[in-house]
Amino acid sequence: MSRSCSAIVTGAGSGIGRAVALTLAANGAAVLVADVRQEAADAVVAEITGAGGTAVAFVGDVSDPAVGQAAVDAAEALAPLRIAVNNA
């Protein structure tokens, strides 16, 4: 995987979602860390960027179609979206 792709991970602020986000970033994906909790998303982004990866936080309830589309748009701004993990 190269940084030429992005990934969205929902529920990425803790638990399995966090582990998936960290793994994807370690393998080269630019990760959109989506969670309903700003502090949790920011902490995961800090872990990823601290290790040299690329990540941005996205806060919102992706079960709302408009919010889900905004998440896709934000991920596409990083790199072409190739991976989506719906862990929320």
Coordinates of C-alpha atoms in Angstrom, one line a residue:
M1 CA 0.0 0.0 0.0
S2 CA 1.3 3.5 -0.8
R3 CA 0.4 6.9 0.4
S4 CA -1.3 7.2 -3.0
C5 CA -4.5 5.9 -1.3
S6 CA -6.6 7.0 1.6
A7 CA -8.7 5.0 4.1
I8 CA -11.7 6.0 6.2
V9 CA -12.0 4.2 9.6
T10 CA -15.1 4.9 11.6
G11 CA -15.1 4.4 15.3
A12 CA -11.3 5.0 15.1
G13 CA -11.0 6.8 18.4
S14 CA -10.5 3.6 20.4
G15 CA -10.5 -0.2 20.4
I16 CA -10.6 -2.1 17.2
G17 CA -11.1 1.0 15.1
R18 CA -8.0 2.6 16.6
A19 CA -6.0 -0.6 15.9
V20 CA -7.2 -0.7 12.3
A21 CA -6.3 3.0 11.7
L22 CA -2.8 2.5 13.2
T23 CA -2.3 -0.6 11.1
L24 CA -3.4 1.0 7.8
A25 CA -1.2 4.1 8.5
A26 CA 1.8 1.9 9.3
N27 CA 1.3 0.2 5.9
G28 CA 1.2 3.5 4.1
A29 CA -2.4 4.7 3.8
A30 CA -3.4 8.2 4.6
V31 CA -6.1 7.7 7.2
L32 CA -9.3 9.7 7.9
V33 CA -9.8 8.9 11.7
A34 CA -13.6 9.2 12.1
D35 CA -15.2 9.2 15.5
V36 CA -17.9 11.1 17.4
R37 CA -15.4 12.2 20.0
Q38 CA -12.9 14.9 19.0
E39 CA -10.4 14.2 21.7
A40 CA -10.3 10.5 20.8
A41 CA -9.9 11.1 17.1
D42 CA -7.2 13.7 17.8
A43 CA -5.2 11.3 20.0
V44 CA -5.2 8.7 17.2
V45 CA -4.1 11.2 14.6
A46 CA -1.3 12.3 17.0
E47 CA -0.1 8.7 17.2
I48 CA -0.2 8.2 13.5
T49 CA 1.5 11.5 12.6
G50 CA 4.1 11.0 15.4
A51 CA 5.1 7.8 13.7
G52 CA 5.5 9.5 10.4
G53 CA 2.1 8.7 8.9
T54 CA -0.6 10.9 7.4
A55 CA -3.9 11.2 9.2
V56 CA -6.7 13.7 9.8
A57 CA -9.5 13.7 12.4
F58 CA -13.1 13.7 11.3
V59 CA -15.8 14.2 13.9
G60 CA -19.4 13.3 13.2
D61 CA -22.1 10.7 13.1
V62 CA -21.5 8.9 9.7
S63 CA -24.9 7.2 9.9
D64 CA -26.2 10.6 8.6
P65 CA -25.8 10.4 4.8
A66 CA -24.6 14.0 4.5
V67 CA -22.0 13.5 7.2
G68 CA -20.9 10.2 5.6
Q69 CA -20.5 12.0 2.2
A70 CA -18.5 14.8 4.0
A71 CA -16.2 12.0 5.4
V72 CA -15.7 10.6 1.9
D73 CA -14.9 14.0 0.5
A74 CA -12.4 14.7 3.3
A75 CA -10.6 11.3 2.6
E76 CA -10.6 12.0 -1.1
A77 CA -8.8 15.3 -0.4
L78 CA -5.9 13.3 1.1
A79 CA -5.6 10.8 -1.7
P80 CA -7.9 8.6 -3.8
L81 CA -10.1 6.6 -1.4
R82 CA -9.5 2.9 -1.6
I83 CA -10.4 1.5 1.8
A84 CA -13.4 2.0 4.1
V85 CA -13.7 0.3 7.4
N86 CA -17.2 0.8 9.0
N87 CA -16.3 0.1 12.6
A88 CA -18.8 2.5 14.3

